[in-house]
CSV table of C-alpha atoms in Angstrom, one decimal:
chain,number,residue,atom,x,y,z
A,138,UNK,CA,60.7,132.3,60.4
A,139,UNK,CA,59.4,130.3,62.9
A,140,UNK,CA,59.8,127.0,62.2
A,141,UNK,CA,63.7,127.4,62.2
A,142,UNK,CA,63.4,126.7,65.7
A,143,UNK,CA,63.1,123.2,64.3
A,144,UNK,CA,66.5,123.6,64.2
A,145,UNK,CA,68.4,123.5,68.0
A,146,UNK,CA,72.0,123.8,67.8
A,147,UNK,CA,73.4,120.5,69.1
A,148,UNK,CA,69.8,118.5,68.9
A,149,UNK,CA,70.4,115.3,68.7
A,150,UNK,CA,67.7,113.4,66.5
A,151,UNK,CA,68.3,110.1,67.2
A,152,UNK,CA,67.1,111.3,70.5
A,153,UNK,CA,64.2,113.5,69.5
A,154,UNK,CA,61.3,113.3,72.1
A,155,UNK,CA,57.8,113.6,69.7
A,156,UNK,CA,55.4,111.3,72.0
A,157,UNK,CA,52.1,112.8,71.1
A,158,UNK,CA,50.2,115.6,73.6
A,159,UNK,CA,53.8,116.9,74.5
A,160,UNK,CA,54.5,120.3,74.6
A,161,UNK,CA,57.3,123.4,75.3
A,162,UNK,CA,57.0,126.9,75.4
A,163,UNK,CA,60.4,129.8,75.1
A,164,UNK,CA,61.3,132.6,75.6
A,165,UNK,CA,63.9,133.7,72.9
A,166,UNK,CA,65.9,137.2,73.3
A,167,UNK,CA,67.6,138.8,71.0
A,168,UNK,CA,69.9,141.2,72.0
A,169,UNK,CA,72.1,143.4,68.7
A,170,UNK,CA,73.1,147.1,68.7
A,171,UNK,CA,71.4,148.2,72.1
A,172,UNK,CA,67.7,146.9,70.7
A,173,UNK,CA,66.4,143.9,72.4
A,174,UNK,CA,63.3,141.8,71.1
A,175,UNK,CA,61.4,139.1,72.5
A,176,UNK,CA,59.4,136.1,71.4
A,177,UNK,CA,57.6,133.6,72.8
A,178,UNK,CA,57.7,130.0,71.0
A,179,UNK,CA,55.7,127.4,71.8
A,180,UNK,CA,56.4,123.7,70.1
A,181,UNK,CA,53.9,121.0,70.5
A,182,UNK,CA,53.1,117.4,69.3
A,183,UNK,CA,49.6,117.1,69.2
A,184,UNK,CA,48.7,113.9,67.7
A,185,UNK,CA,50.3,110.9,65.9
A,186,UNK,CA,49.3,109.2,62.5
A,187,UNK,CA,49.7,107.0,59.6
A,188,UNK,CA,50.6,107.1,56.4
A,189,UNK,CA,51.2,105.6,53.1
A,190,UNK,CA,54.6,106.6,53.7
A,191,UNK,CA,54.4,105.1,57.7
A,192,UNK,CA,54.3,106.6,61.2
A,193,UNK,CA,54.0,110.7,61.6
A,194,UNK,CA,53.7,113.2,64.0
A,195,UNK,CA,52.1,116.5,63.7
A,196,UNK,CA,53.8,119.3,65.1
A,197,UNK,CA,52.8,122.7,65.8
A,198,UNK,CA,55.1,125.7,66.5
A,199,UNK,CA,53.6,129.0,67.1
A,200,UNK,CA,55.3,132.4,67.3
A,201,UNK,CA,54.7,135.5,68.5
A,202,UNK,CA,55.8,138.9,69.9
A,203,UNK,CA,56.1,138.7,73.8
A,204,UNK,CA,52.7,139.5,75.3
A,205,UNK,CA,51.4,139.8,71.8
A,206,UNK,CA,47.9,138.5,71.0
A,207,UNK,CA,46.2,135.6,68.4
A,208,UNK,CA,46.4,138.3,65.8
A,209,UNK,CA,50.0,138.8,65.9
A,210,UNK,CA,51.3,135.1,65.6
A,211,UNK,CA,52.1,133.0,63.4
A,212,UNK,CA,51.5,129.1,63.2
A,213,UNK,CA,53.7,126.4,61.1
A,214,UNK,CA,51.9,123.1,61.4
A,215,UNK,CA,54.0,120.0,60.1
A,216,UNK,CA,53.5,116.4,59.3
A,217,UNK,CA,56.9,114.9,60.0
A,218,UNK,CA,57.8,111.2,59.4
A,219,UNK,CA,58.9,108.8,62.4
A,220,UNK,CA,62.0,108.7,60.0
A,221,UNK,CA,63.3,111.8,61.0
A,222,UNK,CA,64.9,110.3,64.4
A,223,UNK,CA,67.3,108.1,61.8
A,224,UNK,CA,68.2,111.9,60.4
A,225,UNK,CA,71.9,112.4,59.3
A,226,UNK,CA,73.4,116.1,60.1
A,227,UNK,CA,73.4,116.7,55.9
A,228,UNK,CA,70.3,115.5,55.7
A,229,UNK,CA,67.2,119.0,55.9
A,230,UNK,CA,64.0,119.4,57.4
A,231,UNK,CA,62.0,118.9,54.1
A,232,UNK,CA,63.4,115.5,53.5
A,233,UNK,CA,61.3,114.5,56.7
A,234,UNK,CA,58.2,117.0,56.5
A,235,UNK,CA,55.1,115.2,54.4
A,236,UNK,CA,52.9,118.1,54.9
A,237,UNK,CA,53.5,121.7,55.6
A,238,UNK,CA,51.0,124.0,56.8
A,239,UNK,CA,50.7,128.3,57.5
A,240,UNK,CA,48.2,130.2,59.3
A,241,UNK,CA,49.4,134.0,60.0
A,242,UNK,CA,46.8,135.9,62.8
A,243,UNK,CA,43.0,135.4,61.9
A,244,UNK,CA,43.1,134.5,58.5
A,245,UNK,CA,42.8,130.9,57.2
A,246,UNK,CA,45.3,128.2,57.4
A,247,UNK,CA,47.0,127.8,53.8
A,248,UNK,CA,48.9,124.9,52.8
A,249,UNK,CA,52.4,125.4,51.8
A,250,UNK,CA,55.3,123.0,49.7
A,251,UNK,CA,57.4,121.3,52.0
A,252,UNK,CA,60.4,122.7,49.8
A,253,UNK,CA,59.8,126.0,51.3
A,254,UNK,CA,62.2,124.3,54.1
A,255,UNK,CA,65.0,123.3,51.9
A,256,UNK,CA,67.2,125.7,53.1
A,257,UNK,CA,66.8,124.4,57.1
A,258,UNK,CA,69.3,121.9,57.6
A,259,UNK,CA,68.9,119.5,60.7
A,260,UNK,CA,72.7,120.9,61.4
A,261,UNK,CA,75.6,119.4,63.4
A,262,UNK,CA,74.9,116.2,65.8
A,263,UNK,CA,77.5,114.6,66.4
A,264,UNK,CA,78.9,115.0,69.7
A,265,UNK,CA,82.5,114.9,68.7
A,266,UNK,CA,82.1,117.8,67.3
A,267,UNK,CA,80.8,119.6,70.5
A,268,UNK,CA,82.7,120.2,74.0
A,269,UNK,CA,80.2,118.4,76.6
A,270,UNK,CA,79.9,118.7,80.4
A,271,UNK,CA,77.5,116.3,81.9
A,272,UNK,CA,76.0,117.2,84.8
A,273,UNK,CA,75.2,121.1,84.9
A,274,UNK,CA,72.2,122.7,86.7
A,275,UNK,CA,70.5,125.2,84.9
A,276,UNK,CA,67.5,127.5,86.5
A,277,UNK,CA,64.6,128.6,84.5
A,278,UNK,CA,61.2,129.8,85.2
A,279,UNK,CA,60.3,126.0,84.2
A,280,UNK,CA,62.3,124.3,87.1
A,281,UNK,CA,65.4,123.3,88.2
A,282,UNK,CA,67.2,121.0,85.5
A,283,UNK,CA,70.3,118.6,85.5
A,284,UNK,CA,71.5,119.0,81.9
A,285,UNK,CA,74.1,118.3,79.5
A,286,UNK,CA,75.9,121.0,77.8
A,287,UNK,CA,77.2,121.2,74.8
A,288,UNK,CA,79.4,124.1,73.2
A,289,UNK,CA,80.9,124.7,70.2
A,290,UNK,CA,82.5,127.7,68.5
A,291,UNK,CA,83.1,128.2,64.5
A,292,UNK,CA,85.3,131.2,63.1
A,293,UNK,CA,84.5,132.2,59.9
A,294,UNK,CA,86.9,135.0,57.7
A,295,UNK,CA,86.0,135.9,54.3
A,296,UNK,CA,87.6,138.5,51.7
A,297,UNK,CA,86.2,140.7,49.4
A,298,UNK,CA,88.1,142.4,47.0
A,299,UNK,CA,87.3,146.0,46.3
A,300,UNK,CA,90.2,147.0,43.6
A,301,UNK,CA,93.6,147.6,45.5
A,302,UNK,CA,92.5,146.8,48.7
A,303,UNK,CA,90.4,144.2,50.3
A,304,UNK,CA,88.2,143.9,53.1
A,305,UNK,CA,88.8,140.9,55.6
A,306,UNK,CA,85.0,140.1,57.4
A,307,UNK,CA,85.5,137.9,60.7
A,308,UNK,CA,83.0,136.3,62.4
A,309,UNK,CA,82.9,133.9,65.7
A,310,UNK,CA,79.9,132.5,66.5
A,311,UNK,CA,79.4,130.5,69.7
A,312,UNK,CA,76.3,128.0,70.8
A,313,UNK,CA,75.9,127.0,74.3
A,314,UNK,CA,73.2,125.0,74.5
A,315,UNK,CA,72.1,122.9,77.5
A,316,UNK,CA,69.9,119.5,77.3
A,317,UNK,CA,67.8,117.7,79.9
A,318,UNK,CA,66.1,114.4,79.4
A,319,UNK,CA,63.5,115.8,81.7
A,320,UNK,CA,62.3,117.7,78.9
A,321,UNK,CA,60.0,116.7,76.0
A,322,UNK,CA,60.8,117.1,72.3
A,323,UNK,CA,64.0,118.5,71.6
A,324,UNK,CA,64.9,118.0,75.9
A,325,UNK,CA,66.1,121.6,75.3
A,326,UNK,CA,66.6,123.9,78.7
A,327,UNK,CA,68.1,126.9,77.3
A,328,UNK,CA,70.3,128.0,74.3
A,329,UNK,CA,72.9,130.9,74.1
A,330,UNK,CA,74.0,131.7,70.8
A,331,UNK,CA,76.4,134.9,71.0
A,332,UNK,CA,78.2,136.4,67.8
A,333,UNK,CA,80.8,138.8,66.9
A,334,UNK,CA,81.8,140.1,63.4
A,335,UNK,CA,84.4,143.2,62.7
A,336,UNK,CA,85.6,143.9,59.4
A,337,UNK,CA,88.9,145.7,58.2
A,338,UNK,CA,90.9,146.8,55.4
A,339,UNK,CA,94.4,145.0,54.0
A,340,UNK,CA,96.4,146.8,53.8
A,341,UNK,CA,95.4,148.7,56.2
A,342,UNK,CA,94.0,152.6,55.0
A,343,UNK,CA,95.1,155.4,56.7
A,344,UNK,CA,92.3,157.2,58.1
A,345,UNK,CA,89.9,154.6,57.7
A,346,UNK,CA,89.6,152.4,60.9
A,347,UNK,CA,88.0,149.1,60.8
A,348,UNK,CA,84.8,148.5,61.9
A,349,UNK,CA,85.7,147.2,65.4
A,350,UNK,CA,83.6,144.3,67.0
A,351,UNK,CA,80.3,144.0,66.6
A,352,UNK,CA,78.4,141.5,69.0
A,353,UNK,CA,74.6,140.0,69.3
A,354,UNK,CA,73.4,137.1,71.3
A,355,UNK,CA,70.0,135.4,71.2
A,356,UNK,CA,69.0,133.2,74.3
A,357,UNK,CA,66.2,131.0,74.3
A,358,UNK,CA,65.2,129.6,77.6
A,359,UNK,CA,62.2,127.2,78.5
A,360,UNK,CA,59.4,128.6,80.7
A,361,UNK,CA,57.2,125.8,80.3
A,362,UNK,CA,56.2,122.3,79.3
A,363,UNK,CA,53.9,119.6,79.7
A,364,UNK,CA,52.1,116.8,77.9
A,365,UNK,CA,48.4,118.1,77.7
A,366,UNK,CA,48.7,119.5,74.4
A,367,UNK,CA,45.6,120.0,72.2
A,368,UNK,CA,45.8,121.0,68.2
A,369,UNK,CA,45.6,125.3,68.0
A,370,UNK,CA,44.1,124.3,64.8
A,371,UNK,CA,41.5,121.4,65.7
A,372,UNK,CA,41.1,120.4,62.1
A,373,UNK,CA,43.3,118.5,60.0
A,374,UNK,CA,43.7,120.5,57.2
């Protein structure tokens, strides 16, 4: 879904740039088994508000095929507290979101429970928990940017038993991700998350091989941003 690119590997929230009429727009590819896929992703902060519960934001993020049309997108729109730049790395998106929106192509906006995004953690933050190189230039179709970067890499290996035998899953995933306070929102420039996963039998079966290494990467990269941004949908729901 869309709005799990709420969710920038790395983002730190205490830093989280949502002054109002800012806006970003990706390109994320996904590249796995020979088929790449594109989508565009725009994230914008249209306006800011008050509450009962205090300051908010609301934030658009639209997604959509590459080249694709209105009636191929899909729109998340979010009413997310001020609070959210205090946010803890076990804390989730729906602990911060007051109001949740959907509108898919043509058809109506629909409201939705802000529990739907109980499952989107605001992830790791911390920087000690990332390698970080300070002063990296990164090209996009957006500009030329001095960034951070921050990488990290996390092995995972998990066993399933299957009778005498059991099959050993490993999987590395690794997040480059590179930061520029130029940038509005999350200050992201571009992301590279690449993964690998190969499974094999212990003890080994003759005649059946393991898996070998499978690989996919997804890289989103900014192609634009500014701080004009109007509401897609005009009318607060």
């Amino acid at each position: 879904m869309a709005e799990e690119q709420f969710v920038i590997p790395g983002a730190d929230f205490s830093r989280l740039d949502l002054t109002p009429g800012a806006w970003c727009r990706y390109l994320v590819v996904d590249m796995a088994l020979g088929i790449v896929d594109s989508t565009e992703i725009y994230i914008a902060v249209p306006s800011h508000c008050n509450t009962p519960s205090g300051g908010a934001y609301w934030v658009e993020i639209e997604s959509k095929p590459a080249g694709a049309g209105v009636e191929d997108s899909e729109l998340f729109r979010l009413l997310v507290s001020e609070a959210i730049t205090r946010a803890s790395p076990q804390d989730s998106l729906v602990d911060y979101v007051l109001e949740f929106y959907i509108k898919k192509g043509s058809d109506s906006i629909k409201a939705e429970e802000p529990a739907r995004l109980r499952d989107f953690p605001l992830g790791p933050n911390a920087d000690s928990e990332w390698a970080l190189v300070p002063g990296v230039t990164v090209s996009t179709p957006a500009g030329d940017f001095s960034c951070e970067e921050k990488s990290r890499s996390i092995v995972h290996e998990k066993e399933i038993p299957t009778g005498r035998v059991k099959l050993v899953e490993k999987r590395n995933d690794r997040w480059t991700v590179w930061f520029s306070q130029g940038v509005p929102i999350f200050h992201l420039v571009r992301c590279s998350i690449e993964r690998s996963k190969e499974t094999e039998t212990v003890p080994a079966i003759p005649g059946i091989p393991s898996s070998g290494k499978r690989e996919s990467q997804t890289v989103a990269e900014l192609v634009g941003f500014g701080y004009d941004a109007e509401p897609i949908i005009s009318v607060d729901p």
